[in-house]
Coordinates of C-alpha atoms in Angstrom, one line a residue:
M15 CA -0.2 0.2 0.1
T16 CA 1.3 3.6 -0.8
D17 CA 2.1 5.3 2.4
T18 CA 0.2 8.3 2.2
T19 CA -1.0 10.2 5.3
T20 CA -3.0 13.5 6.3
D21 CA 0.0 13.5 9.3
P22 CA 3.1 15.4 7.4
T23 CA 5.2 14.8 10.1
R24 CA 5.4 10.6 9.5
S25 CA 8.3 10.6 7.5
T26 CA 11.6 8.8 7.7
A27 CA 13.7 12.5 7.5
A28 CA 16.3 13.2 9.9
D29 CA 15.9 17.1 9.9
P30 CA 13.7 18.3 12.4
D31 CA 13.6 21.6 11.6
A32 CA 12.3 20.6 7.9
L33 CA 10.0 18.2 9.2
A34 CA 8.5 21.5 11.7
A35 CA 8.6 23.6 8.2
Y36 CA 6.6 21.2 6.2
E37 CA 4.1 20.6 9.0
A38 CA 3.8 25.0 9.3
W39 CA 3.0 24.9 5.9
H40 CA 0.3 22.4 6.3
R41 CA -1.1 24.3 8.6
A42 CA -1.0 27.4 6.5
R43 CA -2.7 25.9 4.0
L44 CA -5.3 24.2 5.5
A45 CA -5.9 27.8 6.9
A46 CA -5.8 29.3 3.5
V47 CA -8.2 27.1 2.2
T48 CA -10.8 27.5 4.4
S49 CA -10.9 31.3 5.2
P50 CA -13.6 33.5 3.7
F51 CA -12.2 33.7 0.5
G52 CA -10.2 30.2 0.6
S53 CA -11.1 27.9 -2.4
L54 CA -13.7 26.2 -0.4
A55 CA -15.8 29.3 0.2
L56 CA -16.5 29.6 -3.7
I57 CA -19.8 29.0 -4.5
Q58 CA -20.6 30.9 -7.6
T59 CA -19.1 32.4 -10.6
T60 CA -20.5 34.5 -13.1
W61 CA -20.1 36.2 -16.7
L62 CA -21.6 39.2 -17.7
E63 CA -22.6 39.1 -21.4
P64 CA -21.3 42.6 -22.3
G65 CA -22.5 45.8 -21.7
R66 CA -24.8 44.1 -18.7
E67 CA -24.3 45.4 -15.2
V68 CA -25.0 43.8 -11.9
S69 CA -24.8 45.7 -8.8
D70 CA -23.2 44.4 -5.9
L71 CA -27.0 44.6 -4.0
E72 CA -28.5 42.4 -7.1
A73 CA -26.0 40.0 -7.5
L74 CA -26.4 38.7 -3.4
E75 CA -30.4 39.1 -3.8
G76 CA -31.5 35.6 -2.0
Q77 CA -28.2 34.6 -0.1
P78 CA -27.6 34.5 3.6
D79 CA -25.5 37.0 5.2
T80 CA -22.1 35.0 5.3
V81 CA -21.6 35.4 1.4
Q82 CA -19.9 37.9 -0.3
L83 CA -18.8 39.4 -3.4
T84 CA -15.7 39.8 -5.5
R85 CA -15.5 41.2 -9.0
I86 CA -13.2 39.2 -12.0
E87 CA -11.9 40.1 -15.3
R88 CA -10.8 37.6 -17.9
I89 CA -10.1 37.7 -21.5
S90 CA -12.9 36.1 -23.8
L91 CA -12.1 33.0 -25.6
E92 CA -14.7 34.1 -28.8
T93 CA -13.6 37.9 -28.8
G94 CA -10.5 38.2 -27.3
E95 CA -11.8 41.2 -25.2
P96 CA -12.2 41.9 -21.5
E97 CA -14.8 39.8 -20.0
H98 CA -16.0 40.8 -16.5
G99 CA -18.0 38.7 -13.8
Y100 CA -18.6 38.4 -10.0
R101 CA -17.6 35.4 -7.5
L102 CA -20.1 34.6 -5.2
W103 CA -18.0 32.9 -1.7
D104 CA -19.5 31.6 1.2
S105 CA -17.8 31.1 4.6
A106 CA -20.1 28.2 5.8
S107 CA -20.5 26.8 2.3
P108 CA -21.2 23.1 2.3
K109 CA -17.9 22.0 1.3
N110 CA -16.4 24.2 4.0
R111 CA -18.9 22.6 6.8
A112 CA -17.9 19.3 5.3
F113 CA -13.8 19.5 4.8
E114 CA -11.6 17.3 7.5
D115 CA -8.5 18.1 5.7
I116 CA -5.9 17.9 2.9
E117 CA -4.2 14.4 3.1
V118 CA -0.4 14.8 2.6
Y119 CA 2.9 12.7 1.0
P120 CA 5.2 12.0 4.2
Y121 CA 7.6 14.5 4.4
A122 CA 10.1 13.8 1.0
P123 CA 13.0 15.9 1.0
E124 CA 14.6 13.5 -2.6
W125 CA 11.9 15.5 -3.8
I126 CA 13.0 19.2 -3.5
L127 CA 15.6 18.6 -7.2
Q128 CA 17.7 21.1 -8.4
G129 CA 17.5 22.5 -11.6
R130 CA 17.8 25.6 -14.2
F131 CA 16.1 28.2 -15.9
E132 CA 16.5 28.8 -19.2
R133 CA 15.4 32.7 -20.3
V134 CA 13.3 32.9 -23.3
G135 CA 11.6 36.6 -22.8
D136 CA 8.8 38.1 -21.9
D137 CA 6.6 37.7 -24.9
R138 CA 6.6 33.8 -25.1
V139 CA 3.2 32.3 -24.7
I140 CA 2.2 29.0 -25.2
P141 CA -2.0 27.5 -25.2
F142 CA -2.9 26.1 -21.8
E143 CA -5.8 23.9 -21.9
H144 CA -8.4 24.6 -18.7
I145 CA -10.5 22.5 -16.8
A146 CA -14.0 23.8 -17.8
D147 CA -13.2 25.7 -21.4
A148 CA -14.2 22.5 -23.2
G149 CA -10.6 22.0 -25.1
R150 CA -10.2 25.1 -25.8
T151 CA -7.0 27.1 -24.8
R152 CA -5.7 30.0 -23.1
E153 CA -2.3 31.9 -23.7
L154 CA -0.3 32.5 -20.8
P155 CA 2.9 33.7 -20.9
V156 CA 5.5 31.5 -20.7
P157 CA 9.2 33.8 -20.0
G158 CA 11.7 30.2 -19.9
D159 CA 12.0 26.7 -19.3
I160 CA 12.8 25.0 -16.4
V161 CA 15.0 22.0 -17.2
V162 CA 15.5 19.5 -14.4
E163 CA 16.5 15.7 -13.7
I164 CA 13.8 13.8 -12.5
E165 CA 14.6 9.9 -11.8
G166 CA 17.6 10.0 -14.0
E167 CA 15.9 11.5 -17.0
E168 CA 16.3 15.3 -18.3
V169 CA 12.9 17.2 -18.5
R170 CA 12.0 20.3 -19.6
L171 CA 9.3 21.7 -18.1
S172 CA 6.7 25.2 -18.6
A173 CA 5.8 27.8 -16.0
F174 CA 3.6 30.4 -16.5
A175 CA 4.4 33.8 -15.1
D176 CA 2.2 34.6 -12.0
G177 CA 3.6 38.1 -10.5
D178 CA 7.4 37.5 -9.4
R179 CA 6.2 34.0 -9.1
L180 CA 6.2 30.9 -11.4
Q181 CA 3.5 28.4 -11.8
L182 CA 3.9 24.8 -12.7
V183 CA 1.1 22.8 -13.8
F184 CA 2.1 19.1 -13.2
A185 CA 0.8 15.5 -13.5
D186 CA 2.7 12.9 -12.7
A187 CA 2.2 8.9 -12.3
T188 CA 0.3 8.7 -9.0
T189 CA -2.4 11.6 -10.6
G190 CA -5.9 9.9 -11.0
R191 CA -4.7 7.1 -8.7
E192 CA -3.5 8.3 -5.7
S193 CA -3.1 12.4 -5.9
Y194 CA -5.7 14.7 -7.5
A195 CA -7.0 14.2 -10.9
P196 CA -6.0 16.5 -13.4
S197 CA -2.7 18.2 -12.0
R198 CA -1.3 19.5 -9.1
F199 CA 0.7 23.3 -9.0
L200 CA 3.8 23.8 -8.0
F201 CA 5.2 27.6 -7.1
L202 CA 8.3 28.7 -7.1
P203 CA 10.2 33.0 -7.2
R204 CA 10.5 33.5 -10.7
P205 CA 14.2 34.3 -11.6
D206 CA 15.8 37.5 -13.1
G207 CA 17.2 35.3 -16.0
D208 CA 19.1 32.1 -16.7
G209 CA 20.0 30.3 -13.4
P210 CA 19.8 27.7 -11.0
V211 CA 16.0 27.0 -9.5
T212 CA 14.8 24.9 -6.8
L213 CA 11.6 22.8 -7.6
D214 CA 10.4 22.0 -3.6
F215 CA 8.0 18.9 -4.6
T216 CA 7.1 18.9 -1.0
R217 CA 5.4 21.9 -1.5
A218 CA 3.0 20.8 -4.6
V219 CA -0.5 21.6 -4.0
V220 CA -4.1 20.4 -4.9
P221 CA -5.7 22.9 -7.0
P222 CA -8.4 25.4 -6.6
C223 CA -11.1 23.5 -8.8
G224 CA -9.7 20.3 -6.4
F225 CA -11.7 22.2 -3.6
S226 CA -14.5 24.4 -5.6
D227 CA -16.7 23.5 -9.1
W228 CA -16.4 27.1 -9.8
M229 CA -12.9 27.4 -10.1
N230 CA -11.1 27.1 -13.7
C231 CA -7.6 25.5 -13.6
P232 CA -5.4 25.7 -16.2
L233 CA -4.7 21.9 -17.4
P234 CA -0.6 20.1 -17.6
P235 CA 0.5 20.8 -20.9
A236 CA 1.8 17.2 -22.3
G237 CA 5.6 18.3 -21.6
N238 CA 4.5 18.6 -17.8
R239 CA 3.1 14.8 -17.5
L240 CA 5.6 13.3 -16.2
A241 CA 6.2 9.7 -16.2
A242 CA 7.6 9.0 -12.3
A243 CA 5.3 9.0 -9.4
V244 CA 5.8 12.1 -7.6
R245 CA 5.2 11.4 -3.7
A246 CA 5.4 14.3 -2.4
G247 CA 3.4 17.5 -1.3
E248 CA -0.6 17.5 -1.3
R249 CA -1.7 14.7 -2.2
R250 CA -6.0 14.7 -2.1
V251 CA -8.9 16.9 -0.5
V252 CA -11.0 14.7 2.3
Y253 CA -14.0 15.3 3.2
R254 CA -16.1 14.1 6.4
D255 CA -18.6 11.9 4.7
E256 CA -15.6 9.8 2.7
A257 CA -13.6 9.0 6.3

């Protein structure tokens, strides 16, 4: 049986400081996803037709007092123009009430890998499919490639720009079997140019769409689908009715 657990300290790793940091990271993740604007709280995403305006009062009509609203924007796949919409968040959502834990793999320092970033430029974009876009793609900026050796094989990964970070969307041999499908996310600092990077897969996370059906997450491109089984970081979301 695969060794997975909701206790992040269950590990053969000898470094107590690293274990303590892993446990603190896990606690911080639990606090984030259960916060008033955490992924578990998202109960609705609405995109408005061009020219239509909806007031906060109208959008919140009939909702309980626990519901809050935020405004959102994206680029339309059909027109290439900005689309506007809103999201409703409920800290007392059914998923928040049923949430128990994020199951994690035991701390696995062997999955802290050293690679290198090869910068291409801010103007390069790569099409990424998204989970709710019915096979259509959205172009995301990928300013360079991450080259890293995984279990003896050199792979070249595409991570898109997310402010001062890079966001790696990946799948591996555990995806859909042991860990969340279709992917997990890994974030790392965005380098200024070519140079070494650390891929700490012990900080791999279940994406927001793993907590709410109203999230639209990017899917891993072909080059980010790993043959190896990355048994590190978060595995899946656990709800009380699954216990």
